[in-house]
mmCIF file of C-alpha atoms in Angstrom:
data_model
loop_
_atom_site.group_PDB
_atom_site.id
_atom_site.type_symbol
_atom_site.label_atom_id
_atom_site.label_comp_id
_atom_site.label_asym_id
_atom_site.label_seq_id
_atom_site.Cartn_x
_atom_site.Cartn_y
_atom_site.Cartn_z
ATOM 1 C CA UNK A 201 13.696 19.633 7.401
ATOM 2 C CA UNK A 202 15.600 17.710 10.187
ATOM 3 C CA UNK A 203 13.177 16.319 11.439
ATOM 4 C CA UNK A 204 10.816 15.760 8.746
ATOM 5 C CA UNK A 205 13.866 13.838 7.190
ATOM 6 C CA UNK A 206 15.018 11.664 10.104
ATOM 7 C CA UNK A 207 11.385 10.356 10.184
ATOM 8 C CA UNK A 208 11.568 9.617 7.029
ATOM 9 C CA UNK A 209 15.309 7.806 7.102
ATOM 10 C CA UNK A 210 13.047 5.413 10.081
ATOM 11 C CA UNK A 211 9.957 4.852 7.869
ATOM 12 C CA UNK A 212 12.676 4.103 4.828
ATOM 13 C CA UNK A 213 14.497 1.363 7.372
ATOM 14 C CA UNK A 214 11.770 0.577 8.787
ATOM 15 C CA UNK A 215 10.220 -1.032 4.864
ATOM 16 C CA UNK A 216 13.468 -3.632 5.199
ATOM 17 C CA UNK A 217 14.131 -3.914 8.750
ATOM 18 C CA UNK A 218 12.432 -4.449 12.328
ATOM 19 C CA UNK A 219 13.019 -1.495 14.822
ATOM 20 C CA UNK A 220 14.951 -3.215 16.706
ATOM 21 C CA UNK A 221 17.641 -4.141 13.474
ATOM 22 C CA UNK A 222 17.248 0.241 13.065
ATOM 23 C CA UNK A 223 20.939 1.889 14.854
ATOM 24 C CA UNK A 224 20.301 5.511 15.592
ATOM 25 C CA UNK A 225 23.691 5.312 13.837
ATOM 26 C CA UNK A 226 21.865 4.800 10.620
ATOM 27 C CA UNK A 227 18.730 6.710 10.657
ATOM 28 C CA UNK A 228 21.287 9.520 11.445
ATOM 29 C CA UNK A 229 23.143 8.321 7.938
ATOM 30 C CA UNK A 230 20.239 7.941 6.412
ATOM 31 C CA UNK A 231 18.502 11.192 7.170
ATOM 32 C CA UNK A 232 21.949 13.347 6.362
ATOM 33 C CA UNK A 233 22.207 14.250 9.905
ATOM 34 C CA UNK A 234 24.635 13.972 12.637
ATOM 35 C CA UNK A 235 24.624 10.785 15.299
ATOM 36 C CA UNK A 236 24.879 14.336 17.806
ATOM 37 C CA UNK A 237 21.797 15.824 16.346
ATOM 38 C CA UNK A 238 19.896 12.886 16.284
ATOM 39 C CA UNK A 239 21.126 11.695 19.989
ATOM 40 C CA UNK A 240 19.793 15.479 21.815
ATOM 41 C CA UNK A 241 16.735 15.265 20.115
ATOM 42 C CA UNK A 242 15.861 11.760 20.778
ATOM 43 C CA UNK A 243 16.369 8.771 23.167
ATOM 44 C CA UNK A 244 16.434 6.365 20.792
ATOM 45 C CA UNK A 245 15.248 4.264 18.226
ATOM 46 C CA UNK A 246 11.273 3.065 19.661
ATOM 47 C CA UNK A 247 11.058 7.083 20.665
ATOM 48 C CA UNK A 248 11.519 7.843 17.079
ATOM 49 C CA UNK A 249 9.125 4.813 15.761
ATOM 50 C CA UNK A 250 6.545 6.331 18.420
ATOM 51 C CA UNK A 251 7.206 9.321 16.718
ATOM 52 C CA UNK A 252 6.723 8.631 13.124
ATOM 53 C CA UNK A 253 4.075 6.485 13.280
ATOM 54 C CA UNK A 254 1.896 9.638 15.030
ATOM 55 C CA UNK A 255 2.941 11.659 12.638
ATOM 56 C CA UNK A 256 1.702 9.100 9.367
ATOM 57 C CA UNK A 257 -1.377 8.098 11.373
ATOM 58 C CA UNK A 258 -2.027 12.272 11.740
ATOM 59 C CA UNK A 259 -1.540 12.278 7.520
ATOM 60 C CA UNK A 260 -3.334 9.406 7.265
ATOM 61 C CA UNK A 261 -6.367 11.227 9.004
ATOM 62 C CA UNK A 262 -8.144 12.761 5.930
ATOM 63 C CA UNK A 263 -8.939 9.576 4.221
ATOM 64 C CA UNK A 264 -10.370 7.177 6.449
ATOM 65 C CA UNK A 265 -14.129 7.058 6.182
ATOM 66 C CA UNK A 266 -15.605 8.043 9.553
ATOM 67 C CA UNK A 267 -19.479 7.126 8.055
ATOM 68 C CA UNK A 268 -22.161 5.599 5.340
ATOM 69 C CA UNK A 269 -24.795 7.886 4.586
ATOM 70 C CA UNK A 270 -27.958 6.640 5.303
ATOM 71 C CA UNK A 271 -29.596 8.523 2.525
ATOM 72 C CA UNK A 272 -28.477 6.964 -0.665
ATOM 73 C CA UNK A 273 -29.275 3.200 -1.611
ATOM 74 C CA UNK A 274 -27.146 0.505 -0.349
ATOM 75 C CA UNK A 275 -25.133 -0.171 -3.060
ATOM 76 C CA UNK A 276 -24.718 3.587 -3.703
ATOM 77 C CA UNK A 277 -23.277 4.570 -0.161
ATOM 78 C CA UNK A 278 -21.530 1.249 -0.443
ATOM 79 C CA UNK A 279 -19.078 2.425 -3.763
ATOM 80 C CA UNK A 280 -18.803 5.905 -1.514
ATOM 81 C CA UNK A 281 -17.935 3.707 1.031
ATOM 82 C CA UNK A 282 -15.192 1.499 -1.007
ATOM 83 C CA UNK A 283 -13.498 4.512 -2.463
ATOM 84 C CA UNK A 284 -12.681 6.405 0.528
ATOM 85 C CA UNK A 285 -11.084 3.349 1.541
ATOM 86 C CA UNK A 286 -9.342 2.931 -1.438
ATOM 87 C CA UNK A 287 -8.382 6.289 -1.034
ATOM 88 C CA UNK A 288 -6.723 5.362 1.834
ATOM 89 C CA UNK A 289 -5.627 1.722 1.892
ATOM 90 C CA UNK A 290 -3.895 2.750 -2.206
ATOM 91 C CA UNK A 291 -1.711 5.377 -0.006
ATOM 92 C CA UNK A 292 2.216 5.145 0.038
ATOM 93 C CA UNK A 293 1.886 6.181 3.926
ATOM 94 C CA UNK A 294 -0.701 3.871 4.561
ATOM 95 C CA UNK A 295 0.577 0.769 2.457
ATOM 96 C CA UNK A 296 4.242 1.145 4.276
ATOM 97 C CA UNK A 297 2.454 1.233 7.843
ATOM 98 C CA UNK A 298 0.872 -2.342 7.054
ATOM 99 C CA UNK A 299 4.074 -2.738 6.232
ATOM 100 C CA UNK A 300 5.928 -2.558 9.043
ATOM 101 C CA UNK A 301 3.145 -3.616 10.953
ATOM 102 C CA UNK A 302 3.105 -7.138 9.143
ATOM 103 C CA UNK A 303 6.966 -6.892 10.358
ATOM 104 C CA UNK A 304 6.544 -5.604 13.670
ATOM 105 C CA UNK A 305 4.950 -7.275 16.830
ATOM 106 C CA UNK A 306 3.768 -4.368 18.707
ATOM 107 C CA UNK A 307 1.618 -3.781 20.651
ATOM 108 C CA UNK A 308 0.982 -0.482 20.530
ATOM 109 C CA UNK A 309 0.802 0.445 17.074
ATOM 110 C CA UNK A 310 -1.420 -2.728 16.858
ATOM 111 C CA UNK A 311 -3.220 -1.370 19.111
ATOM 112 C CA UNK A 312 -2.745 2.976 17.932
ATOM 113 C CA UNK A 313 -4.036 1.036 13.961
ATOM 114 C CA UNK A 314 -6.981 -0.123 15.369
ATOM 115 C CA UNK A 315 -7.882 3.263 17.274
ATOM 116 C CA UNK A 316 -6.716 5.582 14.481
ATOM 117 C CA UNK A 317 -7.867 3.519 11.362
ATOM 118 C CA UNK A 318 -9.266 0.240 11.787
ATOM 119 C CA UNK A 319 -11.841 1.303 14.526
ATOM 120 C CA UNK A 320 -13.166 4.576 12.682
ATOM 121 C CA UNK A 321 -13.639 2.595 10.280
ATOM 122 C CA UNK A 322 -15.474 -0.325 11.440
ATOM 123 C CA UNK A 323 -17.457 1.856 13.551
ATOM 124 C CA UNK A 324 -18.806 3.604 10.338
ATOM 125 C CA UNK A 325 -19.538 0.401 8.412
ATOM 126 C CA UNK A 326 -21.253 -1.257 11.621
ATOM 127 C CA UNK A 327 -23.302 1.978 12.137
ATOM 128 C CA UNK A 328 -24.553 2.173 8.966
ATOM 129 C CA UNK A 329 -25.099 -1.830 8.475
ATOM 130 C CA UNK A 330 -26.627 -2.044 12.061
ATOM 131 C CA UNK A 331 -29.263 1.323 10.959
ATOM 132 C CA UNK A 332 -29.958 -0.542 7.663
ATOM 133 C CA UNK A 333 -31.373 -3.266 9.998
ATOM 134 C CA UNK A 334 -32.059 -2.955 13.411
ATOM 135 C CA UNK A 335 -33.393 -6.022 14.609
ATOM 136 C CA UNK A 336 -29.982 -8.046 13.181
ATOM 137 C CA UNK A 337 -28.384 -9.388 16.447
ATOM 138 C CA UNK A 338 -25.425 -7.081 16.913
ATOM 139 C CA UNK A 339 -22.505 -9.884 16.664
ATOM 140 C CA UNK A 340 -23.904 -10.709 12.770
ATOM 141 C CA UNK A 341 -23.368 -7.196 12.032
ATOM 142 C CA UNK A 342 -19.825 -6.764 13.551
ATOM 143 C CA UNK A 343 -18.785 -10.272 11.787
ATOM 144 C CA UNK A 344 -20.402 -9.098 8.809
ATOM 145 C CA UNK A 345 -18.227 -5.823 9.162
ATOM 146 C CA UNK A 346 -15.146 -7.324 10.289
ATOM 147 C CA UNK A 347 -15.563 -9.588 7.307
ATOM 148 C CA UNK A 348 -16.071 -6.952 4.598
ATOM 149 C CA UNK A 349 -12.795 -4.592 6.489
ATOM 150 C CA UNK A 350 -10.338 -7.247 5.911
ATOM 151 C CA UNK A 351 -11.330 -7.812 2.246
ATOM 152 C CA UNK A 352 -10.802 -4.466 1.302
ATOM 153 C CA UNK A 353 -7.804 -4.007 2.871
ATOM 154 C CA UNK A 354 -6.700 -7.445 1.543
ATOM 155 C CA UNK A 355 -7.580 -6.813 -1.910
ATOM 156 C CA UNK A 356 -5.324 -3.789 -1.707
ATOM 157 C CA UNK A 357 -2.325 -4.127 0.723
ATOM 158 C CA UNK A 358 -1.760 -7.566 -1.979
ATOM 159 C CA UNK A 359 -3.594 -7.305 -5.715
ATOM 160 C CA UNK A 360 -3.487 -10.169 -7.257
ATOM 161 C CA UNK A 361 -1.774 -10.436 -10.674
ATOM 162 C CA UNK A 362 -4.367 -8.671 -12.779
ATOM 163 C CA UNK A 363 -3.738 -5.216 -10.706
ATOM 164 C CA UNK A 364 -0.642 -4.586 -12.127
ATOM 165 C CA UNK A 365 -2.108 -5.194 -15.605
ATOM 166 C CA UNK A 366 -5.253 -2.856 -15.547
ATOM 167 C CA UNK A 367 -4.403 -1.051 -12.328
ATOM 168 C CA UNK A 368 -7.302 1.480 -12.850
ATOM 169 C CA UNK A 369 -9.927 -1.540 -13.094
ATOM 170 C CA UNK A 370 -9.149 -2.845 -9.754
ATOM 171 C CA UNK A 371 -10.853 -0.860 -7.376
ATOM 172 C CA UNK A 372 -14.140 -1.129 -9.284
ATOM 173 C CA UNK A 373 -13.375 -4.707 -9.201
ATOM 174 C CA UNK A 374 -12.870 -5.028 -5.252
ATOM 175 C CA UNK A 375 -15.991 -2.486 -4.670
ATOM 176 C CA UNK A 376 -17.879 -4.659 -6.936
ATOM 177 C CA UNK A 377 -17.176 -7.942 -4.702
ATOM 178 C CA UNK A 378 -17.762 -6.088 -1.401
ATOM 179 C CA UNK A 379 -20.667 -5.146 -2.532
ATOM 180 C CA UNK A 380 -22.210 -8.154 -3.727
ATOM 181 C CA UNK A 381 -20.826 -10.058 -0.764
ATOM 182 C CA UNK A 382 -22.894 -6.842 1.460
ATOM 183 C CA UNK A 383 -25.757 -7.189 -0.859
ATOM 184 C CA UNK A 384 -26.112 -11.347 -0.342
ATOM 185 C CA UNK A 385 -25.386 -10.856 3.361
ATOM 186 C CA UNK A 386 -28.436 -9.115 2.932
ATOM 187 C CA UNK A 387 -30.728 -10.869 1.773
ATOM 188 C CA UNK A 388 -30.456 -12.769 5.189
ATOM 189 C CA UNK A 389 -30.476 -10.043 6.969
ATOM 190 C CA UNK A 390 -33.691 -8.352 5.796
ATOM 191 C CA UNK A 391 -35.289 -11.562 8.030
ATOM 192 C CA UNK A 392 -34.434 -9.176 10.794
ATOM 193 C CA UNK A 393 -36.256 -6.623 9.055
ATOM 194 C CA UNK A 394 -38.519 -4.471 11.981
#
């Protein structure tokens, strides 16, 4: 209970403050442990920050889409990928991590996010589209993939007011936009068909 409460307290505080604004005393108070206990296990807030982020990345790992099925038609494969991504992007832990990423200027955190979440998602979609259109320039596939993932993430991180009115329909709207975008680009990419 102690270490979980401490990491949860750190995450809660980071939703409203930067790491530099958080003291070990605040963390101890929020976690319901003594400062002495906290200091006996952790050197300081930066160490707790890294540990908390590592824990969140481990919890998010099963939600990260790591592949796209080549056996399915394009629209079905992308719909499945979008649904996997939507589970990740709508997960409370991911939303908290996104808020921390926006607030903190931490190269370590940005690199860790790219290594554990962004990079694997990008690689899966890039690999899929690259196999779909093997003659297409790699840079064009990579640009398309990066744009699509940015759109998808932005749609879930900051959904429009429509999302609050009809939250169950929003994932379908996002999937439809993403698939239409890829299908539009696929017409351009077919010029590279082998």
